[in-house]
Amino acid sequence: MAADRVAVSLRAVAKSYGGRRAVDGLSLEVFEGELVAILGPNGAGKTTTIEMLEGYRRPDEGRIEVLGLDPVADSHRFRPRAGIMLQEGGIYPTIRVGEAARLFASYFAHPLSPAALLERVGLADKTRTRYRQLSGGEKQRLSLALALVGKPQILFLDEPTAGMDPRARLLTWEIVKEQQAAGVTVLLTTHSMEEAERLADRVAIIREGRLVAYDSPARLRGDSGPELLHAELDAELPSALLARLRQLEFLEAVEDRGQGRYELVSSQPLRAAAELTHMLWQEGGPQLSLLRVGRASLEDVFLSLTEEAGA
Amino acid sequence: MIRAVTTATPPEAPAASPIGRSLRAQARIELLLLLRQPENLLVILVLPVLLLLFFAEVRAFPSIHGRPINFLVPGILTLALMSTGMVSLGISTAYQRYYRVLKRLGATPLPRAVLVAAKAGSVLLVEVGQVALVLAIGYFGFAWRPPGSLPLAILVMLVGAIMFAALGLTMAGVMRAELTIGGANGLYLIFLILGGVAMPVQQLPDLVRQLASVLPPTALSSSLRAVLAGGAFPAAPVALLAGWTLLLLATAIRFFRWE
């Protein structure tokens, strides 16, 4: 893996649709052979971003380079090197699986063997089946196969495992990891935290067209930092108790997540738990319904970073 | 002694296949998928043949040089080209746009010009088959022997084929898929009745005759009829045909959206 060559670079990229800035000053670099997962709520600009990288749209502002090329202006050199998977569709409804694989292979000078590829994605027994008759997961796997047939140097996968059963999802993850091991750069969008944690070297979290976090899943979770104590109560803590908690020196922070949910950040989570339960027992505050020690999950990080302003 | 070839040299960058190869593969698939749809076979093959046989037997309409078949063959040829270019190509392309097939193909190394050429090639092949069939039915079934020029008729049909394909693609590239189905089928019916296909425009009520006489199918059927009947070159309908073709081609190119 050439760890320090940049495969994808976005610099201050903006794209508007009808006055709404879908992507709003996004800068991002992906190294060659790296697998980056783009996370974000619906409408955050994930698909717009990936479609600009695929060469479907030109940014209004900023610069995009993929494999050293401008995906729009250098499309003749870019397209043979990129494999893409649309969020859905993209294949003739009445084409047979085998025909689709051979058709897409015909676009490339040195394609993979269509038969071997269909075998790999588990569609070897479906070559005579029409696309329309495949299940959702099978359609996705055919779409993945078509993305791979030209032996791409970079893969763009827009929600590759959406609608897949668990077995198909595992197979897809395995194939994506194989590609990465072979040095292919991979960008994928997903709503699945599990997918991001399992596959991604780095996770880019986008909100309202802007990058709000970009790091490895472990560092986003804060694995090296202090632990968290999650407490759920049946009511809000009285403000006096909250103030007393906040004065405790071994607590780095007390986050109020609303509706009686609190996060106490500390390198001594058990001590924090003891202090909190003691306080509630003594003062007769709200009832404790859940107490959990642990680090933030990627989902917690995602939710806190993408919370709607004013929600 | 044979030694294993090392693969230590860096792999070459992936490249597009030669255009000839992708064009052949694409045209083959487009043709295959067009013929795979039963509704396409109905409109491309069954309806023109049935209408030809029906009206030739019924003898309900006037004749040229004393023979109804002389009137009918050019009309059915017009219907055949309309079925393939406007209805089949239009509707299938509309669905390919709807299912994002065109979008997906746009990200492959297949150049757009090659995709368009493949579609044109597949449609043209179907149309050659249709025309051959209609001509054969006329020739062998009804002793049809047109006195006019066949090469000139083929040229006129080629222009007509482009006109109807451009009309189908304009609808497919602008309207939603469901609207294109409705539009193409609606126009098919209107053109069948008003386009001088099996019924002469002169017999229509005054109110619609004016409109009917300038419609695209009327331009084609009148040109074809005149060319096959021999005599003076039919400048007026051919000019109308050329005008429609240029106009529709321009609209298709200008307004077609791939996504």
XYZ file of C-alpha atoms in Angstrom:
570
model
C 0.000 0.000 0.000
C 1.525 3.301 -1.044
C 0.548 5.039 2.132
C 1.364 8.613 1.325
C 0.291 9.138 -2.285
C -2.928 11.079 -2.527
C -5.605 9.329 -4.590
C -8.478 11.734 -3.998
C -8.360 15.380 -3.125
C -11.183 17.843 -2.682
C -10.263 21.428 -1.974
C -12.933 23.864 -0.808
C -15.503 22.183 -3.006
C -19.012 23.630 -3.169
C -22.067 22.587 -5.145
C -25.514 24.176 -5.027
C -28.880 22.994 -6.268
C -31.473 25.702 -6.663
C -29.879 27.999 -4.108
C -29.299 25.255 -1.526
C -25.640 24.479 -0.904
C -25.611 20.673 -0.964
C -21.839 20.688 -0.536
C -20.449 23.717 1.191
C -16.688 24.145 1.229
C -15.625 20.535 1.591
C -11.916 19.652 1.757
C -10.789 16.059 2.030
C -7.818 13.875 1.080
C -7.774 10.133 0.625
C -4.512 8.231 0.254
C -3.898 5.528 -2.292
C -5.078 2.152 -1.053
C -7.093 3.716 1.723
C -10.707 2.832 2.436
C -12.764 5.815 3.500
C -16.382 5.636 4.617
C -18.469 8.774 4.227
C -21.167 9.039 6.881
C -23.822 11.671 7.218
C -27.558 12.092 7.694
C -29.802 12.007 4.631
C -29.333 15.182 2.640
C -25.892 15.901 4.123
C -24.275 15.873 0.681
C -22.803 12.363 0.569
C -24.181 11.386 -2.834
C -23.489 14.831 -4.314
C -19.883 14.525 -3.140
C -19.398 11.045 -4.518
C -21.076 11.994 -7.817
C -18.655 14.882 -8.229
C -15.780 12.451 -7.636
C -17.275 10.063 -10.198
C -17.339 12.844 -12.777
C -21.128 13.164 -12.949
C -21.154 16.761 -11.837
C -18.737 19.618 -11.887
C -18.213 21.495 -8.616
C -19.381 25.139 -8.581
C -16.327 26.073 -6.560
C -13.079 24.435 -5.541
C -10.942 21.711 -7.084
C -11.302 17.963 -7.372
C -8.568 15.536 -8.321
C -8.929 11.773 -8.489
C -5.851 9.683 -9.354
C -4.247 12.932 -10.439
C -7.030 13.587 -12.959
C -9.997 15.917 -13.222
C -12.881 13.405 -13.397
C -14.872 15.613 -15.797
C -12.191 17.159 -18.004
C -9.986 14.022 -18.167
C -12.903 11.610 -18.363
C -11.314 9.533 -21.140
C -8.398 8.600 -18.920
C -10.422 8.587 -15.706
C -13.360 6.334 -16.569
C -11.392 3.154 -17.335
C -9.736 3.424 -13.897
C -12.833 3.945 -11.785
C -15.405 1.377 -10.740
C -18.710 2.751 -9.518
C -21.827 1.431 -7.884
C -24.901 3.648 -7.944
C -27.252 3.681 -4.977
C -29.754 1.727 -7.056
C -30.524 0.707 -10.599
C -28.130 1.318 -13.439
C -28.758 -1.985 -15.195
C -31.158 -2.887 -18.034
C -34.184 -4.502 -16.340
C -34.477 -7.336 -18.866
C -30.790 -8.143 -19.311
C -29.572 -11.488 -18.000
C -26.876 -11.516 -15.316
C -24.310 -13.187 -17.585
C -25.075 -10.778 -20.447
C -24.606 -7.770 -18.190
C -21.218 -9.007 -16.973
C -20.017 -9.702 -20.527
C -21.354 -6.356 -21.778
C -19.501 -4.382 -19.112
C -16.365 -6.474 -19.695
C -16.509 -5.432 -23.355
C -15.928 -1.801 -22.350
C -12.427 -2.538 -21.002
C -9.194 -3.567 -22.692
C -8.176 -5.997 -19.930
C -11.276 -6.987 -17.978
C -11.668 -9.706 -15.372
C -13.281 -12.905 -16.534
C -17.056 -12.336 -16.246
C -17.647 -15.951 -15.203
C -15.044 -15.871 -12.434
C -16.350 -12.527 -11.230
C -19.953 -13.772 -11.016
C -18.672 -16.804 -9.126
C -16.914 -14.497 -6.650
C -20.039 -12.429 -5.920
C -22.141 -15.567 -5.560
C -24.201 -15.159 -8.725
C -22.729 -18.069 -10.711
C -26.055 -19.920 -10.635
C -27.991 -16.832 -11.755
C -26.302 -16.108 -15.091
C -29.539 -16.797 -16.998
C -31.718 -14.774 -14.606
C -32.945 -11.359 -15.713
C -31.888 -8.398 -13.592
C -35.519 -7.542 -12.825
C -36.038 -10.952 -11.218
C -33.086 -10.707 -8.809
C -33.593 -9.951 -5.121
C -32.436 -6.583 -3.797
C -29.220 -8.060 -2.437
C -28.498 -9.916 -5.675
C -28.994 -6.722 -7.675
C -26.472 -4.983 -5.413
C -23.963 -7.805 -5.854
C -24.310 -7.690 -9.640
C -23.810 -3.945 -9.478
C -20.649 -4.530 -7.397
C -19.412 -7.081 -9.920
C -19.915 -4.587 -12.756
C -17.943 -2.019 -10.767
C -15.039 -4.476 -10.488
C -14.965 -5.932 -13.996
C -12.515 -3.348 -15.379
C -9.962 -3.914 -12.567
C -10.370 -0.351 -11.296
C -7.769 1.564 -9.323
C -10.487 3.367 -7.404
C -13.925 2.225 -6.317
C -16.913 4.423 -5.477
C -19.649 2.515 -3.681
C -22.836 4.392 -2.826
C -24.517 2.446 0.005
C -23.244 -0.907 -1.271
C -24.937 -3.151 1.290
C -28.294 -1.381 1.590
C -31.046 -4.000 1.466
C -28.705 -6.989 1.732
C -29.275 -9.972 3.973
C -26.501 -10.608 6.563
C -24.777 -13.301 4.522
C -24.634 -11.157 1.372
C -23.375 -8.256 3.471
C -20.515 -10.332 4.862
C -19.604 -11.499 1.363
C -19.631 -7.915 0.106
C -17.413 -6.770 2.978
C -15.011 -9.595 2.206
C -14.813 -8.564 -1.453
C -14.327 -4.900 -0.605
C -11.523 -5.836 1.803
C -9.900 -7.936 -0.924
C -9.942 -4.948 -3.227
C -8.376 -2.792 -0.566
C -5.720 -5.438 0.108
C -4.918 -5.369 -3.615
C -4.189 -1.640 -3.327
C -7.472 -0.268 -4.669
C -8.611 2.993 -3.118
C -12.217 2.724 -1.926
C -14.734 5.425 -1.067
C -18.085 4.289 0.193
C -21.110 5.958 1.677
C -23.113 4.124 4.283
C -25.679 4.462 7.019
C -24.292 1.418 8.787
C -21.901 2.175 11.643
C -20.943 -1.483 11.688
C -19.917 -1.269 8.059
C -17.835 1.838 8.695
C -16.157 0.325 11.785
C -15.375 -2.957 10.052
C -14.098 -1.641 6.749
C -12.911 1.916 6.980
C -9.380 3.113 7.612
C -10.892 6.532 8.082
C -14.413 7.812 8.494
C -15.505 11.177 7.122
C -18.587 12.563 8.819
C -20.442 15.152 6.751
C -23.160 17.445 7.942
C -24.922 20.063 5.844
C -22.294 19.762 3.136
C -19.362 20.288 5.491
C -16.794 17.921 6.918
C -17.262 17.750 10.710
C -14.907 14.868 11.516
C -12.340 12.804 9.636
C -10.345 10.162 11.441
C -9.979 6.456 12.078
C -12.975 4.822 13.774
C -10.846 4.137 16.881
C -9.779 7.748 17.251
C -13.279 9.041 16.573
C -14.539 6.793 19.361
C -11.772 8.170 21.546
C -10.300 4.768 22.381
C -7.175 6.311 23.858
C -9.008 8.933 25.858
C -11.106 8.814 29.028
C -14.030 6.485 29.425
C -17.649 7.439 29.681
C -20.333 6.704 32.182
C -23.784 6.711 30.624
C -26.609 7.294 33.043
C -30.285 7.280 32.173
C -32.733 8.652 34.730
C -36.505 8.847 34.673
C -36.323 12.648 34.922
C -33.862 15.522 34.578
C -31.351 15.962 37.375
C -32.215 18.920 39.630
C -29.861 21.769 38.722
C -28.332 21.801 42.206
C -27.264 18.167 41.833
C -25.955 18.809 38.360
C -23.877 21.720 39.664
C -22.467 19.540 42.435
C -21.506 16.850 39.947
C -19.767 19.388 37.758
C -17.634 20.516 40.669
C -16.132 17.048 41.126
C -12.472 17.251 40.095
C -12.130 13.749 38.672
C -14.977 14.361 36.239
C -13.709 15.968 33.044
C -17.168 16.790 31.821
C -20.838 16.141 32.455
C -22.789 16.182 29.205
C -26.530 16.647 29.351
C -28.028 14.656 26.454
C -31.574 15.622 27.389
C -34.546 13.579 28.645
C -32.635 12.442 31.720
C -29.670 11.077 29.777
C -26.218 12.098 30.962
C -22.646 11.264 30.035
C -19.954 11.606 32.647
C -16.476 11.742 31.122
C -13.746 10.501 33.417
C -10.673 8.327 33.579
C -12.214 6.893 36.754
C -15.645 5.797 35.560
C -16.351 3.544 38.541
C -15.690 6.369 40.961
C -18.039 8.524 38.930
C -20.672 5.799 39.129
C -20.262 5.521 42.885
C -20.503 9.257 43.330
C -23.615 9.551 41.183
C -25.482 6.653 42.790
C -24.521 7.848 46.263
C -25.820 11.301 45.461
C -29.107 10.004 44.088
C -29.567 7.674 47.066
C -28.836 10.438 49.550
C -30.798 13.226 47.933
C -33.719 11.134 46.663
C -33.474 12.499 43.133
C -34.851 10.892 39.965
C -34.832 7.098 39.598
C -31.889 5.524 37.848
C -32.937 3.264 34.973
C -29.622 2.499 33.276
C -25.954 2.828 34.104
C -23.281 1.768 31.629
C -19.538 2.197 31.585
C -17.824 2.283 28.237
C -16.401 4.364 25.499
C -18.512 6.211 23.004
C -19.620 4.055 20.102
C -19.132 5.387 16.605
C -22.873 5.837 16.548
C -22.734 8.092 19.633
C -20.024 10.167 17.988
C -21.994 10.296 14.766
C -25.194 11.327 16.505
C -23.545 14.017 18.570
C -21.694 15.449 15.579
C -24.694 15.475 13.300
C -27.339 16.646 15.737
C -29.626 19.176 14.153
C -28.826 22.664 15.318
C -31.548 23.733 17.712
C -32.978 20.223 18.083
C 13.525 -23.801 -21.597
C 10.438 -21.817 -20.760
C 10.648 -19.586 -17.748
C 7.782 -18.091 -15.856
C 7.092 -14.513 -16.831
C 7.511 -12.216 -13.871
C 4.876 -9.659 -13.154
C 7.201 -7.344 -11.284
C 6.600 -4.481 -13.699
C 3.836 -2.196 -12.443
C 0.475 -3.079 -13.970
C -0.561 -0.781 -16.779
C -3.391 1.619 -16.149
C -6.783 0.162 -17.026
C -7.816 1.242 -20.518
C -10.963 1.292 -22.615
C -11.494 -1.466 -25.147
C -11.195 -0.709 -28.874
C -14.322 1.067 -30.092
C -15.180 -1.689 -32.559
C -15.466 -4.216 -29.763
C -17.651 -2.157 -27.453
C -19.805 -1.010 -30.386
C -20.490 -4.593 -31.457
C -21.239 -5.747 -27.908
C -23.483 -2.756 -27.224
C -25.415 -2.993 -30.499
C -25.921 -6.744 -29.963
C -27.346 -6.177 -26.476
C -29.561 -3.278 -27.579
C -30.992 -5.422 -30.381
C -31.439 -8.434 -28.112
C -33.225 -6.415 -25.432
C -35.458 -4.685 -27.993
C -36.612 -8.014 -29.415
C -36.923 -9.612 -25.980
C -39.933 -7.451 -25.082
C -43.139 -9.087 -26.357
C -44.873 -5.694 -26.629
C -42.095 -4.530 -28.956
C -42.606 -7.531 -31.236
C -46.311 -6.781 -31.295
C -45.894 -3.181 -32.357
C -42.856 -3.732 -34.600
C -43.935 -6.836 -36.454
C -47.440 -8.090 -35.764
C -49.453 -4.868 -36.083
C -47.955 -3.624 -39.385
C -48.332 -7.052 -40.983
C -51.887 -7.504 -39.718
C -52.919 -4.037 -40.869
C -51.353 -4.631 -44.266
C -53.192 -7.937 -44.746
C -56.445 -6.570 -43.355
C -56.656 -3.424 -45.450
C -55.370 -5.181 -48.568
C -58.228 -7.672 -48.313
C -60.904 -5.184 -47.255
C -60.209 -2.844 -50.187
C -61.938 -0.090 -48.292
C -59.674 2.621 -49.533
C -58.671 4.084 -52.818
C -56.054 2.722 -55.066
C -53.147 4.045 -57.034
C -52.979 2.909 -60.663
C -56.075 0.871 -59.898
C -54.506 -1.146 -57.093
C -55.092 -0.684 -53.326
C -51.783 -2.371 -52.524
C -49.969 0.519 -54.228
C -51.569 2.855 -51.731
C -51.146 0.547 -48.775
C -47.469 -0.508 -48.913
C -46.006 2.994 -48.441
C -48.445 3.600 -45.569
C -47.524 0.386 -43.795
C -43.818 1.115 -44.308
C -44.432 4.451 -42.584
C -46.226 2.658 -39.754
C -43.356 0.173 -39.403
C -40.696 2.892 -39.085
C -42.921 4.798 -36.655
C -43.401 1.684 -34.507
C -39.689 1.025 -34.156
C -38.303 4.557 -33.952
C -40.991 6.379 -32.041
C -42.678 3.676 -29.962
C -40.068 0.975 -29.250
C -36.937 3.084 -29.167
C -38.722 5.933 -27.387
C -40.237 3.803 -24.635
C -37.194 1.584 -24.072
C -34.904 4.610 -23.879
C -37.287 6.337 -21.468
C -37.095 3.292 -19.199
C -33.326 3.124 -19.491
C -33.218 6.687 -18.321
C -35.680 5.971 -15.503
C -33.697 2.953 -14.281
C -30.483 5.001 -14.500
C -29.004 2.710 -17.116
C -27.920 5.704 -19.187
C -26.410 7.299 -16.100
C -24.465 4.159 -15.216
C -23.233 3.709 -18.789
C -22.065 7.319 -18.690
C -19.489 6.364 -16.059
C -18.063 3.487 -18.083
C -15.373 3.957 -20.742
C -18.084 3.466 -23.409
C -18.192 6.786 -25.292
C -21.656 8.320 -25.651
C -21.261 8.489 -29.405
C -20.712 4.721 -29.441
C -23.819 4.180 -27.321
C -25.864 6.317 -29.709
C -24.357 4.518 -32.710
C -25.166 1.142 -31.147
C -28.770 2.162 -30.585
C -29.020 3.515 -34.136
C -27.494 0.326 -35.510
C -29.859 -1.961 -33.622
C -32.910 0.083 -34.625
C -31.771 0.178 -38.254
C -31.330 -3.596 -38.320
C -34.868 -4.077 -37.035
C -36.165 -1.629 -39.620
C -34.360 -3.334 -42.497
C -36.092 -6.544 -41.409
C -39.496 -4.836 -41.213
C -39.154 -3.184 -44.609
C -37.981 -6.416 -46.223
C -40.960 -8.247 -44.742
C -43.527 -5.669 -45.872
C -42.010 -5.490 -49.359
C -41.973 -9.282 -49.586
C -45.623 -9.558 -48.541
C -46.546 -6.965 -51.161
C -44.419 -8.568 -53.857
C -45.312 -12.201 -53.328
C -48.744 -11.905 -51.754
C -50.281 -9.140 -53.800
C -48.138 -8.998 -56.953
C -47.075 -5.502 -55.977
C -44.781 -4.031 -58.654
C -44.196 -0.343 -57.969
C -43.362 1.585 -61.121
C -41.255 4.175 -59.249
C -37.709 4.162 -57.932
C -36.862 1.728 -55.121
C -33.433 3.273 -54.314
C -35.093 6.661 -53.944
C -37.743 5.074 -51.706
C -35.013 3.556 -49.517
C -33.413 6.979 -49.195
C -36.766 8.499 -48.183
C -37.311 5.705 -45.650
C -33.864 6.308 -44.165
C -34.756 9.956 -43.602
C -38.116 8.896 -42.152
C -36.403 6.431 -39.820
C -34.167 9.211 -38.490
C -37.191 11.485 -38.043
C -39.172 8.965 -35.972
C -36.118 7.945 -33.924
C -35.481 11.611 -33.136
C -39.132 12.044 -32.119
C -38.956 8.974 -29.852
C -35.702 10.126 -28.266
C -37.033 13.644 -27.739
C -39.940 12.248 -25.734
C -37.685 9.783 -23.874
C -35.124 12.429 -23.050
C -37.535 15.069 -21.835
C -40.547 13.383 -20.268
C -40.918 10.904 -17.444
C -41.098 7.250 -18.463
C -44.846 6.901 -17.839
C -45.536 10.035 -19.873
C -43.404 8.725 -22.706
C -45.427 5.495 -22.811
C -48.645 7.469 -22.950
C -47.263 9.993 -25.416
C -45.753 7.439 -27.792
C -48.841 5.218 -27.782
C -51.164 8.205 -28.137
C -49.190 9.590 -31.056
C -49.104 6.112 -32.595
C -52.878 6.005 -32.650
C -53.218 9.575 -33.924
C -50.591 9.027 -36.617
C -52.171 5.724 -37.608
C -55.456 7.498 -38.295
C -54.266 10.905 -39.491
C -50.867 10.105 -41.007
C -51.986 8.704 -44.335
C -51.050 5.193 -43.237
C -54.072 3.155 -44.301
C -56.577 5.947 -44.831
C -56.005 8.816 -47.272
C -55.700 12.227 -45.681
C -58.041 13.616 -48.388
C -60.935 11.600 -46.935
C -60.603 13.138 -43.480
C -63.084 15.786 -42.297
C -62.084 19.330 -43.268
C -61.378 20.214 -39.679
C -58.453 17.818 -39.283
C -57.315 17.553 -42.881
C -55.197 20.696 -42.677
C -53.445 19.448 -39.561
C -53.115 15.880 -40.849
C -51.484 16.954 -44.083
C -48.490 18.493 -42.279
C -47.896 15.745 -39.708
C -44.536 13.889 -39.746
C -46.067 10.533 -40.800
C -48.015 12.220 -43.610
C -44.809 13.786 -44.872
C -43.207 10.340 -44.994
C -46.160 8.398 -46.412
C -46.864 11.002 -49.126
C -43.197 11.171 -50.134
C -42.920 7.405 -50.240
C -46.157 6.979 -52.186
C -45.122 9.531 -54.772
C -41.607 8.187 -55.168
C -42.818 4.607 -55.580
C -45.561 5.645 -58.004
C -42.999 7.225 -60.298
C -43.534 10.475 -62.125
C -42.330 13.888 -61.029
C -40.175 14.206 -57.891
C -42.494 15.029 -54.956
C -40.709 18.196 -53.868
C -43.341 19.435 -51.389
C -43.737 16.343 -49.157
C -39.999 15.605 -49.280
C -39.260 19.168 -48.186
C -41.746 18.755 -45.320
C -40.129 15.438 -44.380
C -36.668 16.981 -44.391
C -37.921 19.906 -42.326
C -39.474 17.653 -39.676
C -36.351 15.515 -39.564
C -34.031 18.467 -39.026
C -36.337 20.018 -36.441
C -36.803 16.816 -34.422
C -33.133 15.936 -34.629
C -32.267 19.368 -33.290
C -34.777 19.043 -30.431
C -33.484 15.586 -29.547
C -29.898 16.793 -29.417
C -30.793 19.985 -27.602
C -33.175 18.637 -24.963
C -32.141 15.032 -24.342
C -31.162 14.508 -20.701
C -29.171 11.417 -19.794
C -30.229 11.279 -16.132
